[in-house]
Amino acid sequence: LEELKPRYFDEPDKEKKDHYKQQIEDTIHELTNGKEAFDFEIYFSEVFHRKKGFDVVIANPPYGRLLSPSDEKLVGQRIPEFRATSDVFVGFILHGNSLLGAGRVLTYIVPTAWLGGPNYASLRAALLRKTINEIVVLPFDMFEAAYVDTLILQAQNMTAAKDHCTKTFTYPKRADLGDFKPGPWQNIRQADWEESADKKILLTKAMLDLAAKFRTQCKRQLGDLVKMKRGVLFDRALLTPKKAGRNSHPYFEGDVYRYQLNFSAPSWVVFGSQMKERPQEFSWFENERILLRRLVSRKQRIMATLTPDTFITNKNLYSILPNVGTVSLRAVLGLLNSTLMSRLYIEAVSQATKDDFPQVTITDLLRLPVPTEIAPKDSAKLESLVDRILAAKQRDAGADVSAWEREIDQLVYALYGLTSDEIKLVKDSAQR
């Protein structure tokens, strides 16, 4: 193809030109195992020969894993960033960019998942090598037939200037686009996204600045303090009304909220290889541990509590155990349920604000920054406040524990070294 295309472009004789075109089409047919393929450089030869690419590429590409395994392999060979997710919109973005002339513009409507999802890091890196002009996060339910959260991306096919700022705007989730236009805009220096380890695209400058501060000041991540594992998945036909052997245990079907466990385990299940998914060790379901709900609350808060009892939980609950020599689980629980921790997670992870299933992912949660040191007196105070809340919630699920929660928030702000202005930014983010 590299030899044939220049001959095709430069050939003045129509008959010879058509001959080269047929050779190119035959070669493409062979390379794609007989599948139909569209070569823009040939069918828009004038654009690529004279202008070196399109002025504008606009698309609302398909989303998801829609290709066969063999086609996924073919696309992955041409677009390496596609391999991590096999989501076709990744291929459309990068192929669309390859069709642009230098300095020209791409505008796509695509899912929001790429902003922070760990499997989209290579896509983010590729886009950050270009100039991102605008990102507009759209309201829920933009497309009746596609239940997915979307955004508008506008990028330019050129390297960003060092001081280039991307304009970002996030619509309220239930907004009507006919009511108002985007604004006020956030202006975020594109280089700030480049500097983070996983290049997550945070859309508010305040939280981006906080993340940068924590990268410098916090030398640990949550994963240094604890380990996490999700529960089991099995056919409900395996449930029994009573204990059915040594490895049979109560199966939890209640609810987990912040500092609260609504216990319900009417059935038993045998922990073993007959389960479709399970941890290797039963230790995830016994002794003192934190239970964290996979679903983010409607108020966009992480929900976690503590339990000492033995029971098996399903895949919608995560078990959290301490690493050796770290702070106590009660102190970790206070961190997890604090306003700051929820805001750090929500702002960095697009899955946490999805309309259909806003969720906590283990990889993203364990990457959250934690203070490099927590003094014993601060840990003890955190534990004491958590104990008071847990006891109050155990006596009365509707107990008002807001005063103690505010004390925890203030203590966490101090542990992270937040200024009064930064605390206000976190509170404002929570209000939004």
Short mmCIF file of C-alpha atoms in Angstrom, two decimals:
data_model
loop_
_atom_site.label_atom_id
_atom_site.label_comp_id
_atom_site.label_asym_id
_atom_site.label_seq_id
_atom_site.Cartn_x
_atom_site.Cartn_y
_atom_site.Cartn_z
CA LEU A 1 0.00 0.00 0.00
CA GLU A 2 2.82 2.40 0.82
CA GLU A 3 4.20 1.86 -2.68
CA LEU A 4 0.88 1.87 -4.53
CA LYS A 5 -0.73 4.96 -3.05
CA PRO A 6 1.91 7.50 -4.20
CA ARG A 7 1.72 6.01 -7.70
CA TYR A 8 -2.04 6.37 -7.65
CA PHE A 9 -1.93 9.98 -6.48
CA ASP A 10 0.76 11.05 -8.96
CA GLU A 11 -0.48 9.16 -12.03
CA PRO A 12 -2.00 11.60 -14.61
CA ASP A 13 -3.29 8.87 -16.95
CA LYS A 14 -6.84 7.84 -15.95
CA GLU A 15 -6.55 4.26 -17.17
CA LYS A 16 -3.34 3.65 -15.22
CA LYS A 17 -4.82 5.47 -12.23
CA ASP A 18 -7.82 3.13 -12.24
CA HIS A 19 -5.44 0.17 -12.46
CA TYR A 20 -3.55 1.32 -9.34
CA LYS A 21 -6.86 1.89 -7.55
CA GLN A 22 -7.94 -1.68 -8.26
CA GLN A 23 -4.60 -2.99 -6.98
CA ILE A 24 -5.06 -0.96 -3.80
CA GLU A 25 -8.60 -2.28 -3.29
CA ASP A 26 -7.41 -5.85 -3.83
CA THR A 27 -4.59 -5.38 -1.33
CA ILE A 28 -6.97 -3.97 1.30
CA HIS A 29 -9.35 -6.85 0.68
CA GLU A 30 -6.51 -9.31 1.31
CA LEU A 31 -5.25 -7.49 4.41
CA THR A 32 -8.72 -7.47 6.00
CA ASN A 33 -9.39 -11.14 5.33
CA GLY A 34 -11.97 -10.46 2.66
CA LYS A 35 -13.98 -7.90 4.66
CA GLU A 36 -15.20 -4.70 3.08
CA ALA A 37 -13.03 -1.77 4.08
CA PHE A 38 -13.23 1.91 3.23
CA ASP A 39 -9.97 3.67 2.40
CA PHE A 40 -10.47 7.41 2.82
CA GLU A 41 -7.18 8.22 1.15
CA ILE A 42 -8.38 6.59 -2.08
CA TYR A 43 -12.03 7.57 -2.15
CA PHE A 44 -11.16 11.13 -1.09
CA SER A 45 -7.84 11.19 -2.93
CA GLU A 46 -8.16 14.88 -3.79
CA VAL A 47 -8.48 15.76 -0.08
CA PHE A 48 -5.41 13.77 0.93
CA HIS A 49 -3.26 14.48 -2.10
CA ARG A 50 -3.84 18.24 -2.22
CA LYS A 51 -4.85 19.18 1.33
CA LYS A 52 -3.22 16.37 3.30
CA GLY A 53 -6.42 15.51 5.14
CA PHE A 54 -9.91 16.76 6.04
CA ASP A 55 -10.59 20.16 7.58
CA VAL A 56 -13.20 18.72 9.97
CA VAL A 57 -14.21 15.24 11.13
CA ILE A 58 -17.57 15.04 12.95
CA ALA A 59 -19.12 11.88 14.36
CA ASN A 60 -21.37 10.20 16.87
CA PRO A 61 -19.64 6.81 16.62
CA PRO A 62 -21.01 3.51 17.95
CA TYR A 63 -20.01 2.58 21.50
CA GLY A 64 -19.09 -0.73 23.13
CA ARG A 65 -17.52 -4.06 22.18
CA LEU A 66 -19.30 -4.57 18.87
CA LEU A 67 -16.61 -6.32 16.83
CA SER A 68 -15.84 -10.00 16.44
CA PRO A 69 -12.62 -11.29 18.08
CA SER A 70 -10.87 -11.39 14.69
CA ASP A 71 -11.92 -7.82 13.88
CA GLU A 72 -10.83 -6.65 17.34
CA LYS A 73 -7.41 -8.12 16.58
CA LEU A 74 -7.24 -6.31 13.23
CA VAL A 75 -8.17 -2.95 14.73
CA GLY A 76 -5.77 -3.48 17.63
CA GLN A 77 -2.91 -4.06 15.19
CA ARG A 78 -3.54 -0.69 13.58
CA ILE A 79 -4.64 1.25 16.70
CA PRO A 80 -2.77 0.01 19.81
CA GLU A 81 -4.84 2.19 22.17
CA PHE A 82 -7.92 0.18 21.16
CA ARG A 83 -6.61 -3.04 22.73
CA ALA A 84 -7.16 -2.05 26.38
CA THR A 85 -10.95 -1.80 26.02
CA SER A 86 -11.92 -3.05 22.53
CA ASP A 87 -14.53 -0.28 22.66
CA VAL A 88 -15.15 0.80 19.07
CA PHE A 89 -15.47 4.50 19.88
CA VAL A 90 -11.76 4.50 20.84
CA GLY A 91 -10.93 3.30 17.33
CA PHE A 92 -13.22 5.91 15.78
CA ILE A 93 -11.60 8.76 17.73
CA LEU A 94 -8.05 7.86 16.80
CA HIS A 95 -8.84 6.89 13.23
CA GLY A 96 -10.83 10.12 12.84
CA ASN A 97 -7.86 12.10 14.05
CA SER A 98 -5.60 10.36 11.51
CA LEU A 99 -7.87 11.64 8.72
CA LEU A 100 -7.35 15.30 9.69
CA GLY A 101 -5.01 17.73 8.06
CA ALA A 102 -2.48 19.47 10.30
CA GLY A 103 -4.20 21.87 12.71
CA ARG A 104 -7.68 20.74 11.65
CA VAL A 105 -10.59 19.92 13.96
CA LEU A 106 -12.29 16.76 15.25
CA THR A 107 -15.64 17.00 17.09
CA TYR A 108 -17.23 13.84 18.49
CA ILE A 109 -20.04 12.87 20.83
CA VAL A 110 -18.69 9.92 22.85
CA PRO A 111 -19.18 8.26 26.27
CA THR A 112 -17.69 9.97 29.33
CA ALA A 113 -15.94 6.78 30.47
CA TRP A 114 -12.61 7.73 28.85
CA LEU A 115 -12.17 10.77 31.13
CA GLY A 116 -11.09 8.67 34.10
CA GLY A 117 -11.52 4.96 33.40
CA PRO A 118 -8.25 3.08 34.07
CA ASN A 119 -8.49 1.15 30.79
CA TYR A 120 -8.65 4.39 28.77
CA ALA A 121 -5.30 5.76 29.95
CA SER A 122 -3.65 5.13 26.57
CA LEU A 123 -6.49 6.96 24.78
CA ARG A 124 -6.09 9.93 27.14
CA ALA A 125 -2.35 9.94 26.49
CA ALA A 126 -2.92 9.94 22.72
CA LEU A 127 -5.44 12.80 22.89
CA LEU A 128 -3.17 14.84 25.16
CA ARG A 129 -0.52 14.71 22.44
CA LYS A 130 -2.95 16.84 20.42
CA THR A 131 -4.77 20.05 21.38
CA ILE A 132 -8.04 19.57 23.28
CA ASN A 133 -10.10 22.72 22.82
CA GLU A 134 -13.41 21.90 24.52
CA ILE A 135 -15.08 19.18 26.60
CA VAL A 136 -18.79 19.53 27.33
CA VAL A 137 -20.38 16.87 29.55
CA LEU A 138 -24.01 16.48 28.49
CA PRO A 139 -27.11 15.82 30.65
CA PHE A 140 -28.56 12.36 31.20
CA ASP A 141 -30.69 10.69 28.52
CA MET A 142 -29.28 12.49 25.49
CA PHE A 143 -30.15 9.52 23.28
CA GLU A 144 -33.32 7.56 23.90
CA ALA A 145 -31.92 4.37 22.40
CA ALA A 146 -28.52 4.56 24.14
CA TYR A 147 -28.53 4.61 27.93
CA VAL A 148 -25.03 6.02 28.30
CA ASP A 149 -23.52 9.24 29.66
CA THR A 150 -21.98 11.32 26.91
CA LEU A 151 -19.84 14.37 26.22
CA ILE A 152 -18.76 16.49 23.29
CA LEU A 153 -15.04 16.45 22.56
CA GLN A 154 -13.46 19.02 20.28
CA ALA A 155 -9.77 18.54 19.51
CA GLN A 156 -7.23 19.89 17.03
CA ASN A 157 -4.64 17.88 15.15
CA MET A 158 -1.59 19.66 16.50
CA THR A 159 0.62 19.69 19.58
CA ALA A 160 -0.77 21.86 22.36
CA ALA A 161 1.11 24.98 23.36
CA LYS A 162 2.56 24.80 26.89
CA ASP A 163 0.08 27.35 28.19
CA HIS A 164 -2.94 26.08 26.21
CA CYS A 165 -6.16 25.97 28.24
CA THR A 166 -9.06 23.62 27.51
CA LYS A 167 -12.56 24.96 28.04
CA THR A 168 -14.74 22.56 30.04
CA PHE A 169 -18.38 22.65 31.08
CA THR A 170 -20.64 20.11 32.78
CA TYR A 171 -24.39 20.41 32.34
CA PRO A 172 -26.64 19.62 35.31
CA LYS A 173 -27.69 15.99 34.99
CA ARG A 174 -31.37 16.79 34.37
CA ALA A 175 -30.88 19.91 32.25
CA ASP A 176 -32.82 20.65 29.08
CA LEU A 177 -30.36 21.68 26.36
CA GLY A 178 -32.98 24.02 24.96
CA ASP A 179 -32.90 26.11 28.13
CA PHE A 180 -29.34 27.40 28.09
CA LYS A 181 -25.94 27.24 26.44
CA PRO A 182 -22.69 26.09 28.08
CA GLY A 183 -21.14 28.50 30.55
CA PRO A 184 -19.54 29.73 32.65
CA TRP A 185 -16.60 27.75 31.33
CA GLN A 186 -13.74 26.28 33.33
CA ASN A 187 -10.35 26.99 31.77
CA ILE A 188 -7.89 24.20 32.53
CA ARG A 189 -4.28 24.11 31.41
CA GLN A 190 -3.95 20.95 29.32
CA ALA A 191 -0.43 20.36 30.65
CA ASP A 192 -1.90 19.85 34.14
CA TRP A 193 -3.67 16.68 32.93
CA GLU A 194 -0.39 15.49 31.38
CA GLU A 195 1.41 15.72 34.72
CA SER A 196 -0.76 13.20 36.57
CA ALA A 197 0.37 9.55 36.54
CA ASP A 198 -2.73 8.17 34.81
CA LYS A 199 -3.60 11.42 32.99
CA LYS A 200 -7.17 11.57 34.29
CA ILE A 201 -9.23 14.42 32.85
CA LEU A 202 -10.62 16.31 35.85
CA LEU A 203 -13.03 18.98 34.61
CA THR A 204 -12.96 21.46 37.50
CA LYS A 205 -9.82 23.47 38.14
CA ALA A 206 -10.30 23.42 41.91
CA MET A 207 -10.23 19.64 42.17
CA LEU A 208 -7.42 19.41 39.62
CA ASP A 209 -5.33 21.77 41.75
CA LEU A 210 -6.11 19.68 44.83
CA ALA A 211 -5.08 16.51 43.02
CA ALA A 212 -1.78 18.16 42.03
CA LYS A 213 -1.21 19.25 45.63
CA PHE A 214 -1.82 15.73 46.93
CA ARG A 215 0.55 14.22 44.36
CA THR A 216 3.29 16.31 45.96
CA GLN A 217 2.32 16.08 49.62
CA CYS A 218 0.76 12.60 49.93
CA LYS A 219 3.34 9.87 49.45
CA ARG A 220 0.83 7.07 50.02
CA GLN A 221 -2.31 5.79 48.35
CA LEU A 222 -5.25 4.03 49.97
CA GLY A 223 -3.89 0.77 48.55
CA ASP A 224 -0.87 1.15 50.86
CA LEU A 225 -3.20 0.95 53.88
CA VAL A 226 -5.76 -1.66 52.83
CA LYS A 227 -6.62 -4.37 50.32
CA MET A 228 -10.03 -4.89 48.70
CA LYS A 229 -11.97 -7.69 47.10
CA ARG A 230 -15.49 -7.92 45.80
CA GLY A 231 -17.91 -10.64 46.90
CA VAL A 232 -19.25 -13.76 45.20
CA LEU A 233 -21.42 -14.55 42.20
CA PHE A 234 -23.37 -17.82 42.01
CA ASP A 235 -26.61 -19.44 40.93
CA ARG A 236 -29.28 -18.76 43.57
CA ALA A 237 -30.30 -22.41 43.32
CA LEU A 238 -27.30 -23.07 45.60
CA LEU A 239 -28.98 -21.25 48.51
CA THR A 240 -30.31 -23.42 51.35
CA PRO A 241 -32.66 -22.49 54.25
CA LYS A 242 -30.16 -23.73 56.87
CA LYS A 243 -26.49 -24.67 57.30
CA ALA A 244 -25.57 -27.47 54.87
CA GLY A 245 -22.03 -28.40 55.89
CA ARG A 246 -18.75 -27.12 57.28
CA ASN A 247 -18.25 -24.56 54.47
CA SER A 248 -21.86 -23.35 54.57
CA HIS A 249 -22.29 -19.77 55.81
CA PRO A 250 -25.02 -17.11 56.04
CA TYR A 251 -25.51 -15.19 52.78
CA PHE A 252 -26.00 -11.45 53.30
CA GLU A 253 -28.93 -9.88 51.47
CA GLY A 254 -29.35 -6.69 53.50
CA ASP A 255 -28.11 -3.14 52.88
CA VAL A 256 -24.97 -1.17 53.62
CA TYR A 257 -25.11 2.57 54.22
CA ARG A 258 -22.71 5.05 55.79
CA TYR A 259 -21.79 3.64 59.23
CA GLN A 260 -24.86 1.40 59.08
CA LEU A 261 -25.53 -2.27 58.34
CA ASN A 262 -29.11 -3.42 57.83
CA PHE A 263 -28.53 -7.11 58.42
CA SER A 264 -30.57 -9.74 56.58
CA ALA A 265 -29.27 -13.25 55.88
CA PRO A 266 -32.24 -15.62 55.59
CA SER A 267 -30.32 -18.23 53.57
CA TRP A 268 -27.04 -20.15 53.62
CA VAL A 269 -24.58 -20.98 50.84
CA VAL A 270 -21.53 -23.25 50.58
CA PHE A 271 -18.32 -21.34 49.83
CA GLY A 272 -16.56 -23.31 47.14
CA SER A 273 -15.66 -23.96 43.52
CA GLN A 274 -19.31 -24.27 42.44
CA MET A 275 -19.55 -20.47 42.63
CA LYS A 276 -19.07 -18.63 39.34
CA GLU A 277 -16.90 -15.96 40.99
CA ARG A 278 -15.32 -15.87 44.44
CA PRO A 279 -12.10 -14.86 46.21
CA GLN A 280 -9.66 -17.68 46.81
CA GLU A 281 -9.60 -17.12 50.58
CA PHE A 282 -12.61 -17.17 52.91
CA SER A 283 -10.88 -14.59 55.14
CA TRP A 284 -12.61 -11.85 53.14
CA PHE A 285 -15.89 -12.82 54.82
CA GLU A 286 -14.90 -13.23 58.46
CA ASN A 287 -13.53 -11.19 61.38
CA GLU A 288 -13.55 -7.40 61.47
CA ARG A 289 -13.65 -5.78 58.06
CA ILE A 290 -15.05 -2.78 56.24
CA LEU A 291 -17.95 -3.37 53.87
CA LEU A 292 -18.16 -0.80 51.09
CA ARG A 293 -21.11 -0.56 48.77
CA ARG A 294 -20.29 -0.73 45.09
CA LEU A 295 -23.13 1.69 44.29
CA VAL A 296 -22.50 5.40 44.92
CA SER A 297 -25.35 7.09 46.84
CA ARG A 298 -27.74 9.55 45.19
CA LYS A 299 -25.93 12.30 47.10
CA GLN A 300 -22.73 11.13 45.40
CA ARG A 301 -21.18 9.73 48.57
CA ILE A 302 -19.15 6.60 49.23
CA MET A 303 -21.05 4.28 51.61
CA ALA A 304 -19.14 2.06 54.02
CA THR A 305 -19.48 0.52 57.46
CA LEU A 306 -17.77 -1.97 59.77
CA THR A 307 -18.73 -5.53 60.70
CA PRO A 308 -17.12 -8.23 62.90
CA ASP A 309 -19.52 -11.01 61.87
CA THR A 310 -19.03 -13.94 59.51
CA PHE A 311 -21.22 -13.94 56.41
CA ILE A 312 -20.78 -14.09 52.64
CA THR A 313 -21.48 -11.00 50.53
CA ASN A 314 -22.21 -10.66 46.82
CA LYS A 315 -20.32 -8.80 44.11
CA ASN A 316 -22.10 -5.51 44.88
CA LEU A 317 -20.23 -5.24 48.17
CA TYR A 318 -16.48 -4.91 48.63
CA SER A 319 -14.63 -6.30 51.65
CA ILE A 320 -11.71 -4.20 52.91
CA LEU A 321 -8.96 -5.62 55.11
CA PRO A 322 -5.94 -3.81 56.59
CA ASN A 323 -2.42 -4.26 55.34
CA VAL A 324 0.12 -5.19 58.02
CA GLY A 325 1.35 -2.29 60.12
CA THR A 326 -1.08 0.36 58.87
CA VAL A 327 -3.70 2.46 60.66
CA SER A 328 -6.81 0.83 62.13
CA LEU A 329 -9.88 -0.06 60.08
CA ARG A 330 -11.92 2.47 62.08
CA ALA A 331 -9.61 5.27 61.01
CA VAL A 332 -9.82 4.08 57.39
CA LEU A 333 -13.62 3.99 57.68
CA GLY A 334 -13.60 7.62 58.81
CA LEU A 335 -11.47 8.57 55.80
CA LEU A 336 -13.69 6.66 53.37
CA ASN A 337 -16.93 8.21 54.64
CA SER A 338 -15.51 11.75 54.76
CA THR A 339 -16.71 14.44 52.39
CA LEU A 340 -13.22 14.95 50.98
CA MET A 341 -12.70 11.29 50.03
CA SER A 342 -16.04 11.17 48.22
CA ARG A 343 -15.28 14.37 46.32
CA LEU A 344 -11.81 13.17 45.30
CA TYR A 345 -13.34 9.98 43.95
CA ILE A 346 -16.40 11.51 42.28
CA GLU A 347 -14.43 14.22 40.50
CA ALA A 348 -11.82 11.77 39.18
CA VAL A 349 -13.98 8.81 38.12
CA SER A 350 -16.69 9.21 35.51
CA GLN A 351 -18.27 5.84 36.43
CA ALA A 352 -19.24 7.36 39.78
CA THR A 353 -21.77 9.73 38.22
CA LYS A 354 -23.34 7.48 35.61
CA ASP A 355 -27.11 7.62 35.32
CA ASP A 356 -27.63 3.86 35.14
CA PHE A 357 -25.12 2.44 37.64
CA PRO A 358 -22.89 5.00 39.42
CA GLN A 359 -20.25 2.81 40.97
CA VAL A 360 -17.04 2.53 42.94
CA THR A 361 -14.26 0.60 41.22
CA ILE A 362 -11.52 -1.08 43.26
CA THR A 363 -8.62 0.13 41.09
CA ASP A 364 -9.69 3.77 41.26
CA LEU A 365 -10.49 3.73 44.97
CA LEU A 366 -7.15 2.19 45.96
CA ARG A 367 -5.35 4.93 44.00
CA LEU A 368 -6.83 7.74 46.10
CA PRO A 369 -4.18 9.70 48.03
CA VAL A 370 -3.93 9.38 51.80
CA PRO A 371 -1.81 11.44 54.21
CA THR A 372 1.82 10.36 54.36
CA GLU A 373 1.61 10.20 58.15
CA ILE A 374 -1.35 10.00 60.52
CA ALA A 375 -0.23 10.80 64.07
CA PRO A 376 -1.42 8.37 66.77
CA LYS A 377 -3.48 11.09 68.47
CA ASP A 378 -5.25 11.93 65.19
CA SER A 379 -5.90 8.25 64.49
CA ALA A 380 -7.29 7.80 68.02
CA LYS A 381 -9.58 10.81 67.62
CA LEU A 382 -10.81 9.53 64.25
CA GLU A 383 -11.47 6.09 65.75
CA SER A 384 -13.35 7.59 68.71
CA LEU A 385 -15.66 9.62 66.46
CA VAL A 386 -16.30 6.59 64.23
CA ASP A 387 -17.11 4.45 67.29
CA ARG A 388 -19.65 7.03 68.49
CA ILE A 389 -21.36 7.11 65.09
CA LEU A 390 -21.43 3.31 64.77
CA ALA A 391 -22.91 2.96 68.28
CA ALA A 392 -25.54 5.64 67.63
CA LYS A 393 -26.56 4.03 64.32
CA GLN A 394 -26.77 0.62 65.99
CA ARG A 395 -29.13 1.99 68.65
CA ASP A 396 -31.22 3.98 66.17
CA ALA A 397 -30.76 3.83 62.38
CA GLY A 398 -32.22 7.33 62.08
CA ALA A 399 -29.93 8.89 64.67
CA ASP A 400 -28.59 12.35 63.83
CA VAL A 401 -24.80 11.97 63.69
CA SER A 402 -24.13 15.02 61.53
CA ALA A 403 -22.18 16.88 64.25
CA TRP A 404 -19.71 13.99 64.59
CA GLU A 405 -19.46 13.68 60.81
CA ARG A 406 -18.56 17.36 60.59
CA GLU A 407 -15.85 16.78 63.19
CA ILE A 408 -14.48 13.93 61.07
CA ASP A 409 -14.53 16.16 57.99
CA GLN A 410 -12.59 18.89 59.80
CA LEU A 411 -10.06 16.36 61.08
CA VAL A 412 -9.60 14.90 57.58
CA TYR A 413 -9.16 18.38 56.06
CA ALA A 414 -6.40 19.00 58.62
CA LEU A 415 -4.74 15.64 57.91
CA TYR A 416 -4.57 16.54 54.20
CA GLY A 417 -3.34 20.07 54.97
CA LEU A 418 -6.22 21.90 53.29
CA THR A 419 -6.47 25.67 53.57
CA SER A 420 -9.76 27.41 54.36
CA ASP A 421 -10.15 28.30 50.66
CA GLU A 422 -9.58 24.68 49.63
CA ILE A 423 -12.09 23.45 52.21
CA LYS A 424 -14.64 25.84 50.73
CA LEU A 425 -13.94 24.46 47.25
CA VAL A 426 -14.56 20.90 48.45
CA LYS A 427 -17.80 21.94 50.17
CA ASP A 428 -18.93 23.83 47.07
CA SER A 429 -18.22 20.75 44.94
CA ALA A 430 -20.33 18.64 47.29
CA GLN A 431 -23.16 21.20 47.12
CA ARG A 432 -23.17 21.03 43.30
#
